[in-house]
Short mmCIF file of C-alpha atoms in Angstrom, two decimals:
data_model
loop_
_atom_site.label_atom_id
_atom_site.label_comp_id
_atom_site.label_asym_id
_atom_site.label_seq_id
_atom_site.Cartn_x
_atom_site.Cartn_y
_atom_site.Cartn_z
CA MET P 268 37.69 -34.16 73.28
CA THR P 269 38.29 -36.98 75.75
CA GLY P 270 41.23 -39.09 74.60
CA LEU P 271 42.59 -36.46 72.21
CA GLY P 272 46.05 -36.35 73.77
CA ALA P 273 46.47 -40.11 73.73
CA LEU P 274 45.38 -40.33 70.09
CA VAL P 275 47.78 -37.56 69.06
CA ARG P 276 50.65 -39.36 70.77
CA LEU P 277 49.62 -42.62 69.09
CA ALA P 278 49.53 -40.99 65.65
CA LEU P 279 52.90 -39.32 66.17
CA ARG P 280 54.40 -42.62 67.28
CA ARG P 281 52.99 -44.54 64.32
CA ASP P 282 54.09 -41.90 61.81
CA ARG P 283 57.40 -40.91 63.35
CA LEU P 284 59.41 -42.22 60.39
CA LEU P 285 56.92 -41.05 57.76
CA LEU P 286 56.74 -37.56 59.24
CA ALA P 287 60.52 -37.38 59.52
CA VAL P 288 60.86 -38.20 55.81
CA TRP P 289 58.30 -35.56 54.81
CA VAL P 290 59.75 -32.84 57.03
CA VAL P 291 63.43 -33.48 56.31
CA GLY P 292 62.77 -34.00 52.62
CA LEU P 293 60.71 -30.86 52.00
CA VAL P 294 62.85 -28.61 54.18
CA GLY P 295 66.07 -30.03 52.74
CA ILE P 296 64.91 -29.56 49.14
CA THR P 297 63.88 -25.95 49.83
CA LEU P 298 67.15 -25.01 51.49
CA SER P 299 69.22 -26.84 48.87
CA THR P 300 67.35 -24.93 46.17
CA ALA P 301 68.06 -21.64 47.94
CA SER P 302 71.74 -22.46 48.27
CA THR P 303 72.07 -23.48 44.62
CA VAL P 304 70.12 -20.46 43.33
CA GLY P 305 72.49 -18.25 45.30
CA GLU P 306 75.40 -19.82 43.43
CA LEU P 307 73.85 -19.84 39.96
CA TYR P 308 72.37 -16.35 40.18
CA GLY P 309 74.84 -14.69 42.48
CA THR P 310 74.49 -11.20 40.98
CA VAL P 311 71.54 -8.86 40.72
CA GLU P 312 72.08 -8.60 36.96
CA SER P 313 71.78 -12.37 36.44
CA ARG P 314 68.59 -12.52 38.49
CA GLN P 315 67.06 -9.56 36.67
CA GLN P 316 67.84 -11.20 33.33
CA LEU P 317 66.07 -14.33 34.58
CA GLY P 318 63.06 -12.24 35.52
CA ALA P 319 63.00 -10.52 32.13
CA THR P 320 63.18 -13.77 30.15
CA ALA P 321 61.04 -16.17 32.20
CA GLY P 322 59.40 -14.57 35.21
CA SER P 323 56.69 -12.73 33.28
CA ASN P 324 56.18 -15.09 30.35
CA PRO P 325 52.73 -16.77 30.07
CA ALA P 326 54.21 -20.24 29.60
CA PHE P 327 56.37 -20.03 32.70
CA LEU P 328 53.57 -18.31 34.60
CA ALA P 329 51.38 -21.37 33.99
CA MET P 330 54.11 -23.73 35.20
CA LEU P 331 55.68 -21.81 38.09
CA GLY P 332 53.70 -18.63 38.70
CA PRO P 333 54.92 -15.02 38.63
CA LEU P 334 58.41 -13.95 39.62
CA TYR P 335 57.51 -10.89 41.67
CA ASP P 336 61.05 -9.84 42.59
CA ALA P 337 64.14 -11.21 40.87
CA SER P 338 66.52 -8.91 42.77
CA THR P 339 66.86 -11.34 45.71
CA THR P 340 67.76 -15.01 45.92
CA GLY P 341 64.71 -15.61 48.09
CA GLY P 342 62.43 -14.18 45.42
CA VAL P 343 63.82 -16.61 42.84
CA VAL P 344 63.43 -19.54 45.27
CA ALA P 345 59.80 -18.60 45.98
CA TRP P 346 59.15 -18.58 42.22
CA ARG P 347 61.07 -21.72 41.28
CA TRP P 348 59.95 -24.00 44.13
CA GLY P 349 56.95 -22.29 45.73
CA VAL P 350 54.13 -23.97 43.76
CA PHE P 351 55.64 -27.47 43.78
CA GLY P 352 56.62 -27.19 47.44
CA GLY P 353 53.12 -26.10 48.41
CA LEU P 354 51.68 -28.92 46.32
CA LEU P 355 53.72 -31.49 48.24
CA VAL P 356 52.85 -30.01 51.64
CA GLY P 357 49.17 -30.20 50.67
CA LEU P 358 49.56 -33.85 49.65
CA MET P 359 51.25 -34.66 52.95
CA ALA P 360 48.46 -33.08 55.00
CA MET P 361 45.73 -34.71 52.95
CA PHE P 362 47.21 -38.20 53.29
CA LEU P 363 47.85 -37.77 57.03
CA VAL P 364 44.23 -36.89 57.76
CA THR P 365 42.68 -39.67 55.69
CA ARG P 366 45.20 -42.17 57.05
CA HIS P 367 44.19 -41.53 60.67
CA THR P 368 40.45 -41.17 60.06
CA ARG P 369 38.88 -42.97 57.13
CA ALA P 370 41.61 -45.64 56.78
CA GLU P 371 41.42 -46.49 60.49
CA GLU P 372 37.63 -46.61 60.33
CA GLU P 373 37.64 -48.75 57.20
CA ALA P 374 40.07 -51.22 58.81
CA GLY P 375 37.88 -51.53 61.90
CA ARG P 376 40.50 -50.20 64.34
CA LEU P 377 38.65 -46.97 65.01
CA GLU P 378 35.63 -48.94 66.18
CA LEU P 379 37.77 -50.62 68.84
CA ILE P 380 39.16 -47.25 69.92
CA GLY P 381 35.67 -45.80 69.97
CA SER P 382 34.50 -48.51 72.35
CA THR P 383 36.82 -47.05 75.01
CA VAL P 384 36.52 -43.70 76.77
CA VAL P 385 37.10 -41.61 73.62
CA ALA P 386 34.90 -38.77 72.41
CA ARG P 387 33.29 -38.96 68.97
CA HIS P 388 35.30 -35.99 67.67
CA ALA P 389 38.64 -37.06 69.19
CA PRO P 390 39.94 -39.25 66.30
CA LEU P 391 39.20 -36.56 63.73
CA ALA P 392 40.68 -33.87 65.96
CA ALA P 393 43.84 -35.93 66.54
CA ALA P 394 44.38 -36.39 62.81
CA VAL P 395 43.86 -32.67 62.24
CA VAL P 396 46.27 -31.73 65.01
CA VAL P 397 49.01 -34.00 63.64
CA ALA P 398 48.61 -32.66 60.08
CA LEU P 399 48.54 -29.02 61.25
CA LEU P 400 51.63 -29.54 63.38
CA ALA P 401 53.52 -31.24 60.54
CA ALA P 402 52.76 -28.38 58.15
CA ALA P 403 53.67 -25.82 60.80
CA VAL P 404 57.00 -27.53 61.55
CA ILE P 405 57.87 -27.56 57.84
CA GLY P 406 57.02 -23.87 57.54
CA LEU P 407 59.00 -22.94 60.63
CA LEU P 408 62.10 -24.92 59.62
CA VAL P 409 61.99 -23.48 56.10
CA ALA P 410 61.83 -19.95 57.54
CA LEU P 411 64.65 -20.52 60.02
CA GLY P 412 66.78 -22.24 57.39
CA LEU P 413 66.39 -19.36 54.93
CA VAL P 414 67.26 -16.87 57.66
CA GLY P 415 70.33 -18.95 58.40
CA LEU P 416 71.32 -18.68 54.71
CA GLY P 417 71.22 -14.91 55.02
CA GLU P 418 67.80 -14.20 53.52
CA PRO P 419 65.56 -11.44 54.95
CA VAL P 420 63.59 -12.47 58.03
CA GLY P 421 60.26 -11.13 56.77
CA GLY P 422 60.43 -12.90 53.41
CA SER P 423 61.69 -16.13 54.97
CA PHE P 424 58.76 -16.34 57.38
CA ALA P 425 56.31 -15.27 54.67
CA LEU P 426 57.42 -18.18 52.48
CA GLY P 427 57.47 -20.63 55.39
CA LEU P 428 53.98 -19.63 56.51
CA ALA P 429 52.74 -19.78 52.91
CA PHE P 430 53.96 -23.38 52.66
CA ALA P 431 52.28 -24.21 55.96
CA SER P 432 49.04 -22.52 54.90
CA VAL P 433 48.60 -24.87 51.94
CA GLY P 434 48.99 -27.81 54.31
CA TRP P 435 46.44 -26.28 56.68
CA VAL P 436 43.85 -25.85 53.93
CA PHE P 437 44.19 -29.42 52.70
CA THR P 438 44.07 -30.67 56.26
CA GLY P 439 40.53 -29.29 56.26
CA VAL P 440 39.83 -30.67 52.80
CA GLY P 441 41.00 -34.13 53.88
CA ALA P 442 38.86 -33.93 57.03
CA VAL P 443 35.72 -33.19 55.00
CA ALA P 444 36.55 -35.80 52.34
CA ALA P 445 36.94 -38.45 55.06
CA GLN P 446 33.34 -37.84 56.12
CA VAL P 447 31.88 -37.96 52.63
CA SER P 448 33.02 -41.36 51.42
CA GLU P 449 33.07 -44.85 52.92
CA SER P 450 36.50 -45.70 51.48
CA THR P 451 39.95 -44.24 51.94
CA ARG P 452 40.59 -44.44 48.23
CA THR P 453 37.57 -42.31 47.38
CA ALA P 454 38.36 -39.84 50.16
CA ASN P 455 41.88 -39.42 48.80
CA SER P 456 40.47 -39.04 45.29
CA ILE P 457 38.13 -36.26 46.43
CA ALA P 458 40.89 -34.41 48.26
CA GLY P 459 43.30 -34.99 45.38
CA ALA P 460 40.75 -33.61 42.91
CA ALA P 461 40.48 -30.49 45.07
CA LEU P 462 44.27 -30.13 45.02
CA GLY P 463 44.34 -30.59 41.25
CA LEU P 464 41.61 -27.98 40.84
CA ALA P 465 43.64 -25.57 42.98
CA TYR P 466 46.65 -26.10 40.72
CA LEU P 467 44.55 -25.64 37.56
CA LEU P 468 42.89 -22.44 38.80
CA ARG P 469 46.27 -21.03 39.70
CA ALA P 470 47.78 -21.94 36.33
CA VAL P 471 44.91 -20.38 34.35
CA GLY P 472 44.79 -17.26 36.50
CA ASP P 473 48.56 -16.71 36.39
CA ALA P 474 48.81 -17.15 32.64
CA ALA P 475 45.69 -15.14 31.80
CA GLY P 476 47.43 -11.79 31.36
CA ASP P 477 46.09 -8.36 32.22
CA GLU P 478 42.89 -8.81 30.21
CA GLY P 479 42.16 -12.39 31.26
CA PRO P 480 40.53 -13.95 34.35
CA THR P 481 43.43 -13.28 36.71
CA TRP P 482 40.93 -13.41 39.58
CA LEU P 483 41.03 -17.21 39.32
CA THR P 484 44.34 -17.15 41.18
CA TRP P 485 42.50 -15.74 44.20
CA LEU P 486 40.29 -18.86 44.27
CA SER P 487 43.22 -21.23 44.77
CA PRO P 488 45.16 -22.00 47.98
CA LEU P 489 48.23 -22.38 45.78
CA GLY P 490 47.45 -18.95 44.38
CA TRP P 491 47.34 -17.57 47.92
CA LEU P 492 50.84 -18.96 48.42
CA GLU P 493 52.02 -16.85 45.48
CA LEU P 494 50.00 -13.80 46.46
CA THR P 495 51.74 -13.72 49.82
CA ARG P 496 54.63 -12.29 47.75
CA ALA P 497 57.43 -13.61 49.90
CA PHE P 498 60.55 -11.47 49.48
CA ALA P 499 58.52 -9.03 47.36
CA GLY P 500 56.42 -7.08 49.86
CA ASP P 501 55.54 -9.90 52.29
CA ARG P 502 51.75 -9.58 52.33
CA PHE P 503 51.07 -11.53 55.51
CA TRP P 504 47.40 -10.51 55.47
CA VAL P 505 46.78 -12.92 52.55
CA LEU P 506 47.42 -15.78 54.99
CA LEU P 507 44.14 -14.90 56.69
CA LEU P 508 42.34 -16.47 53.71
CA PRO P 509 43.66 -20.04 54.22
CA VAL P 510 43.16 -19.72 57.98
CA ALA P 511 39.53 -18.68 57.44
CA LEU P 512 38.93 -21.49 54.95
CA LEU P 513 40.49 -23.98 57.37
CA GLY P 514 38.07 -22.86 60.07
CA VAL P 515 35.09 -23.32 57.75
CA LEU P 516 36.23 -26.77 56.60
CA LEU P 517 36.88 -28.00 60.13
CA ALA P 518 33.48 -26.73 61.24
CA VAL P 519 31.85 -28.62 58.39
CA ALA P 520 33.81 -31.80 59.15
CA SER P 521 32.95 -31.63 62.86
CA VAL P 522 29.25 -31.44 62.01
CA LEU P 523 29.38 -34.20 59.40
CA VAL P 524 31.14 -36.65 61.73
CA THR P 525 28.05 -36.67 63.97
CA ARG P 526 25.59 -36.90 61.06
CA ARG P 527 26.72 -40.27 59.74
CA ASP P 528 26.98 -43.81 61.01
CA HIS P 529 30.31 -45.17 62.14
CA GLY P 530 31.90 -46.97 59.19
CA GLY P 531 29.67 -45.19 56.71
CA GLY P 532 29.98 -42.01 54.73
CA LEU P 533 27.77 -39.00 54.29
CA LEU P 534 27.03 -40.34 50.82
CA PRO P 535 26.07 -43.99 51.35
CA ALA P 536 27.13 -46.57 48.82
CA ARG P 537 24.47 -47.19 46.22
CA LEU P 538 22.92 -50.63 46.06
CA GLY P 539 23.68 -52.48 42.88
CA PRO P 540 21.14 -54.24 40.70
CA ALA P 541 19.66 -57.53 41.88
CA ARG P 542 21.42 -59.41 39.10
CA ALA P 543 25.00 -58.72 38.02
CA PRO P 544 25.69 -58.09 34.33
CA ALA P 545 27.49 -60.76 32.36
CA SER P 546 30.60 -58.56 32.20
CA LEU P 547 31.23 -59.16 35.90
CA GLY P 548 31.63 -62.86 35.29
CA SER P 549 35.38 -62.49 34.73
CA ALA P 550 38.31 -60.95 36.57
CA PHE P 551 38.78 -58.53 33.70
CA GLY P 552 35.17 -57.34 33.92
CA LEU P 553 35.44 -56.83 37.68
CA ALA P 554 38.67 -54.87 37.26
CA TRP P 555 37.04 -52.65 34.64
CA ARG P 556 34.11 -51.99 36.96
CA LEU P 557 36.49 -50.98 39.76
CA GLN P 558 38.95 -49.00 37.61
CA ARG P 559 36.75 -47.21 35.10
CA GLY P 560 35.87 -44.22 37.27
CA THR P 561 39.51 -43.50 38.03
CA LEU P 562 40.52 -43.90 34.39
CA ILE P 563 37.77 -41.65 33.06
CA GLY P 564 38.43 -38.97 35.69
CA TRP P 565 42.17 -38.87 35.03
CA THR P 566 41.66 -38.88 31.25
CA LEU P 567 39.42 -35.83 31.38
CA SER P 568 41.64 -34.06 33.93
CA LEU P 569 44.86 -34.48 31.96
CA PHE P 570 43.10 -33.49 28.73
CA VAL P 571 42.11 -30.19 30.37
CA LEU P 572 45.58 -29.71 31.87
CA GLY P 573 47.19 -30.34 28.49
CA ALA P 574 44.84 -27.83 26.88
CA VAL P 575 45.72 -25.19 29.50
CA TYR P 576 49.46 -25.65 28.98
CA GLY P 577 49.05 -25.78 25.20
CA SER P 578 47.15 -22.49 25.18
CA VAL P 579 50.22 -20.56 26.35
CA ALA P 580 52.85 -22.34 24.25
CA ARG P 581 53.13 -19.49 21.77
CA GLY P 582 53.81 -17.10 24.64
CA VAL P 583 57.29 -18.58 24.94
CA GLU P 584 58.22 -16.77 21.75
CA GLN P 585 57.73 -13.46 23.56
CA MET P 586 60.99 -14.15 25.38
CA LEU P 587 62.81 -13.90 22.08
CA GLU P 588 61.35 -10.47 21.39
CA ALA P 589 62.48 -9.22 24.82
CA ASN P 590 65.95 -10.73 24.53
CA PRO P 591 67.65 -10.37 21.10
CA ALA P 592 70.75 -12.21 22.34
CA LEU P 593 68.62 -15.21 23.24
CA GLU P 594 66.96 -15.00 19.83
CA ARG P 595 70.33 -15.34 18.07
CA ILE P 596 71.23 -18.33 20.24
CA ILE P 597 67.94 -20.08 19.54
CA ALA P 598 68.28 -19.32 15.82
CA GLN P 599 71.65 -21.07 15.82
CA MET P 600 70.04 -24.04 17.58
CA GLY P 601 67.28 -24.46 15.03
CA GLY P 602 65.04 -21.43 14.77
CA THR P 603 62.40 -19.79 16.93
CA GLY P 604 60.28 -22.90 16.94
CA ALA P 605 62.91 -24.71 18.98
CA ILE P 606 62.16 -22.87 22.19
CA VAL P 607 58.46 -23.67 21.86
CA ASP P 608 59.35 -27.33 21.51
CA VAL P 609 61.54 -27.09 24.62
CA TYR P 610 58.57 -25.70 26.53
CA LEU P 611 56.21 -28.37 25.19
CA ALA P 612 58.68 -31.10 26.12
CA SER P 613 58.91 -29.66 29.64
CA ILE P 614 55.17 -29.52 30.24
CA ILE P 615 54.67 -33.02 28.81
CA GLY P 616 57.31 -34.22 31.26
CA ILE P 617 55.39 -32.64 34.14
CA ILE P 618 52.13 -34.17 32.93
CA ALA P 619 53.85 -37.56 32.71
CA LEU P 620 54.72 -37.24 36.42
CA PHE P 621 51.07 -36.48 37.15
CA SER P 622 50.08 -39.59 35.20
CA ALA P 623 52.36 -41.57 37.52
CA ILE P 624 49.96 -40.62 40.33
CA TYR P 625 47.18 -42.28 38.35
CA VAL P 626 49.19 -45.44 37.76
CA VAL P 627 50.09 -45.80 41.45
CA GLN P 628 46.49 -45.20 42.45
CA SER P 629 45.33 -47.78 39.93
CA THR P 630 47.93 -50.38 40.93
CA LEU P 631 47.34 -49.96 44.65
CA ARG P 632 43.67 -50.72 44.13
CA LEU P 633 44.87 -54.29 44.56
CA ARG P 634 46.02 -53.48 48.09
CA GLY P 635 42.72 -51.76 48.83
CA GLU P 636 40.73 -54.79 47.73
CA GLU P 637 42.96 -57.07 49.78
CA SER P 638 42.83 -54.89 52.92
CA ALA P 639 39.03 -54.71 52.69
CA PHE P 640 38.86 -58.55 52.54
CA ARG P 641 37.28 -58.50 49.10
CA ALA P 642 40.16 -60.33 47.43
CA GLU P 643 39.69 -63.63 49.27
CA PRO P 644 36.07 -64.22 48.13
CA VAL P 645 37.12 -63.58 44.53
CA LEU P 646 40.10 -65.92 44.75
CA ALA P 647 37.91 -68.58 46.39
CA THR P 648 36.21 -68.94 42.99
CA PRO P 649 37.91 -70.41 39.89
CA VAL P 650 39.61 -67.01 39.37
CA SER P 651 43.37 -67.51 39.61
CA ARG P 652 45.80 -65.19 41.34
CA PHE P 653 47.40 -64.42 37.99
CA ALA P 654 44.05 -63.39 36.47
CA TRP P 655 43.08 -61.24 39.46
CA VAL P 656 46.27 -59.20 39.72
CA GLY P 657 46.89 -59.30 35.96
CA SER P 658 43.58 -57.63 35.16
CA HIS P 659 44.36 -54.69 37.44
CA VAL P 660 47.94 -54.38 36.16
CA LEU P 661 46.55 -54.41 32.62
CA PHE P 662 44.33 -51.42 33.33
CA ALA P 663 47.21 -49.59 35.00
CA THR P 664 49.48 -50.08 31.99
CA VAL P 665 46.91 -49.50 29.25
CA GLY P 666 45.40 -46.64 31.23
CA THR P 667 48.80 -44.92 31.25
CA ALA P 668 48.74 -44.71 27.48
CA VAL P 669 45.14 -43.48 27.49
CA VAL P 670 45.63 -40.62 29.96
CA LEU P 671 48.91 -39.49 28.36
CA ALA P 672 47.37 -39.58 24.89
CA ALA P 673 44.50 -37.45 26.21
CA ALA P 674 46.97 -34.90 27.61
CA GLY P 675 48.84 -34.75 24.32
CA ALA P 676 45.59 -34.40 22.39
CA GLY P 677 44.45 -31.52 24.62
CA ALA P 678 47.72 -29.67 24.18
CA GLY P 679 47.82 -30.39 20.46
CA LEU P 680 44.26 -29.24 19.80
CA VAL P 681 44.67 -25.87 21.52
CA HIS P 682 48.22 -25.17 20.37
CA GLY P 683 47.42 -26.38 16.87
CA ALA P 684 44.40 -24.08 16.67
CA ARG P 685 46.59 -21.11 17.62
CA VAL P 686 49.25 -21.87 15.01
CA GLY P 687 46.85 -23.12 12.31
CA ASP P 688 47.99 -26.74 12.27
CA VAL P 689 45.63 -28.81 14.42
CA GLY P 690 46.24 -32.17 12.76
CA GLY P 691 50.01 -31.87 12.75
CA GLN P 692 50.30 -30.62 16.34
CA VAL P 693 47.92 -33.25 17.72
CA ALA P 694 49.96 -36.02 16.10
CA ARG P 695 53.27 -34.54 17.33
CA LEU P 696 52.16 -33.98 20.91
CA VAL P 697 50.26 -37.25 21.28
CA GLY P 698 53.40 -39.03 20.09
CA ALA P 699 55.56 -37.00 22.48
CA ALA P 700 53.26 -37.85 25.37
CA LEU P 701 53.21 -41.56 24.51
CA ALA P 702 57.02 -41.56 24.53
CA HIS P 703 56.79 -41.21 28.34
CA VAL P 704 54.69 -44.36 28.72
CA PRO P 705 57.66 -46.70 29.44
CA ALA P 706 58.88 -44.41 32.24
CA VAL P 707 55.44 -44.46 33.87
CA TRP P 708 55.35 -48.23 33.45
CA VAL P 709 58.50 -48.44 35.58
CA VAL P 710 56.60 -46.62 38.34
CA ALA P 711 53.74 -49.10 37.93
CA GLY P 712 56.21 -51.98 38.15
CA LEU P 713 57.72 -50.59 41.35
CA ALA P 714 54.28 -50.13 42.92
CA PHE P 715 53.21 -53.65 41.93
CA ALA P 716 56.44 -55.20 43.20
CA LEU P 717 56.02 -53.45 46.55
CA PHE P 718 52.41 -54.66 46.79
CA ALA P 719 53.41 -58.24 45.97
CA LEU P 720 56.59 -58.51 48.06
CA ALA P 721 56.01 -56.11 50.96
CA PRO P 722 52.32 -55.14 51.01
CA LYS P 723 52.67 -53.12 54.22
CA LEU P 724 55.18 -50.90 52.42
CA SER P 725 53.09 -50.45 49.30
CA SER P 726 52.27 -46.86 50.27
CA ALA P 727 55.96 -46.09 49.73
CA SER P 728 55.06 -45.97 46.03
CA TRP P 729 53.92 -42.39 46.61
CA ALA P 730 57.37 -41.49 47.90
CA VAL P 731 58.83 -42.84 44.66
CA ILE P 732 56.84 -40.24 42.70
CA VAL P 733 58.06 -37.45 44.97
CA VAL P 734 61.67 -38.55 44.49
CA PHE P 735 61.27 -38.63 40.71
CA LEU P 736 59.60 -35.20 40.81
CA VAL P 737 62.53 -33.70 42.71
CA LEU P 738 65.11 -35.37 40.47
CA GLY P 739 63.38 -34.18 37.32
CA GLN P 740 62.45 -30.64 38.32
CA LEU P 741 65.32 -29.71 40.62
CA GLY P 742 68.10 -32.16 39.75
CA PRO P 743 69.92 -29.81 37.34
CA LEU P 744 69.31 -26.83 39.60
CA LEU P 745 70.71 -28.69 42.61
CA ARG P 746 73.68 -29.82 40.50
CA LEU P 747 73.13 -33.46 41.31
CA ASP P 748 75.47 -36.00 39.78
CA GLN P 749 74.22 -37.57 36.58
CA TRP P 750 74.03 -41.02 38.19
CA ALA P 751 71.59 -39.62 40.76
CA MET P 752 69.33 -38.09 38.12
CA ASP P 753 69.54 -41.32 36.11
CA LEU P 754 67.71 -43.06 38.96
CA SER P 755 64.53 -41.49 37.61
CA PRO P 756 63.17 -43.28 34.54
CA PHE P 757 61.88 -39.94 33.25
CA THR P 758 65.48 -38.73 32.85
CA HIS P 759 66.03 -41.26 30.06
CA ILE P 760 63.06 -40.16 27.94
CA PRO P 761 64.11 -38.12 24.86
CA LYS P 762 62.98 -34.48 25.15
CA VAL P 763 60.35 -34.70 22.45
CA PRO P 764 59.06 -32.80 20.58
CA GLY P 765 62.19 -31.09 19.38
CA ALA P 766 64.76 -33.77 20.15
CA GLU P 767 65.34 -36.92 18.15
CA LEU P 768 63.24 -39.85 19.34
CA THR P 769 65.46 -42.87 19.91
CA ALA P 770 64.01 -46.27 20.68
CA THR P 771 66.86 -47.64 22.81
CA PRO P 772 65.96 -45.97 26.15
CA LEU P 773 62.27 -46.74 25.63
CA VAL P 774 63.03 -50.41 25.04
CA TRP P 775 65.24 -50.65 28.12
CA LEU P 776 62.66 -48.92 30.32
CA THR P 777 60.00 -51.32 29.04
CA VAL P 778 62.29 -54.26 29.87
CA VAL P 779 62.83 -52.91 33.40
CA ALA P 780 59.10 -52.42 33.88
CA ALA P 781 58.39 -55.96 32.61
CA ALA P 782 61.01 -57.39 34.97
CA LEU P 783 59.46 -55.58 37.95
CA VAL P 784 56.01 -56.87 36.99
CA ALA P 785 57.40 -60.41 36.67
CA VAL P 786 58.96 -60.12 40.13
CA GLY P 787 55.60 -58.92 41.41
CA PHE P 788 53.74 -61.89 39.93
CA ALA P 789 56.25 -64.32 41.40
CA GLY P 790 56.11 -62.66 44.81
CA PHE P 791 52.31 -62.53 44.98
CA ARG P 792 52.08 -66.17 43.98
CA ARG P 793 54.12 -67.17 47.04
CA ARG P 794 52.71 -64.96 49.79
CA ASP P 795 49.54 -65.30 51.81
CA VAL P 796 46.59 -63.15 50.77
CA GLY P 797 45.69 -60.66 53.47
CA ARG P 798 49.17 -60.66 54.97
#
């Protein structure tokens, strides 16, 4: 491990602002949620009513997981924010590891470092140490903050360690993914797919019911976060599972790093055919060749996620049976079907946020091509700058509609089969999903503008998604001012199905997205390629 200390200090220095944003943001959101929950549900009766109406319902189990104990504020916080908080900690750890391993190797900087007195394992170990420390600091500060708000010490540390454990697992996942692929983009895709699978397994296992495959929750690191039962028994022994998995993943990564060539991956890139097909003779054809794998993968993934959420839509009606007062209220608002539409609108909104991850990944493929010095040879041909960037932006925008339509179709097929109206539900939910397209286009416009105007800050596009996620999921709970929640384009989308679809906000969001894209084209036209 020669050089490990110096590399850790270098990584901490380079990421001091990035780490500060992650730590302060995640800890601040958790503590703000706890404070607001304490105000909204200040009595035991109000929390127990919440548990009776939402905490054990299949639809809410799929979205948020089980509410093990509604008698304490901490128990409600662990239910309302636990899964999403763990998801973000896992993303942070994954990106940190690939940033300091595969990205450095792909850029050629790790080869320069390796030519000095640095051990072969030191760069990987440094990235792992930084990610583990970041997750641990978040967990510790969350625990201390909750204790400071008056929550029980045991439950506070159980929740903090559960958050940290998700980061630890995906530190290992990122370390292995960095050894498998030759590119940072593919490594992030592999680790991101593992995180998505963890979320899906947890959702299916939580919503399965007593007679379903509840054991699937035990296969997910996000499920382990829930099964720790913070503020509801504090099962610290469950945390041994992520620690054991981390040890296995790090052992695998440490072996793989010595079994591959520097700059290469465990799975070498396949050689292409001797002659290129005619489709690669245009910028559009090249963009399709580079983008098709991402588009197909996200289309299938969101179709499955939509089907999972659609399968439990009817379970929302069980809340009406358990709460006659709520049934009368919903009947006055438009019948029992209204609450199902509210649920469907909520899950489509969440899926739309997931699709924003696709659109950022697709748009930032431009930055990846530029950083890898593959853009200059293309632009040295008769291909114009407009054609090169325009082809990738086209796939990002059209791909948004494709992946959202797939999610709506998945939800509509399963929900329609359960209510006996497949055709009608597919049309309704595909239309509801497509209504979110302009909001996702705004995210694409922001990512493209950052790439064109400030390419070194293009990775800040991921932070934009996190901000929109917090504003959408926790804005009302945190009692944010309306102007703050209006900063998210998703706030302006009508809550369809169920609400009236108005064209005005969709048109304005499309105009904003078009303006951002126009700014991006103008900026890229004037800056040096490779800057």
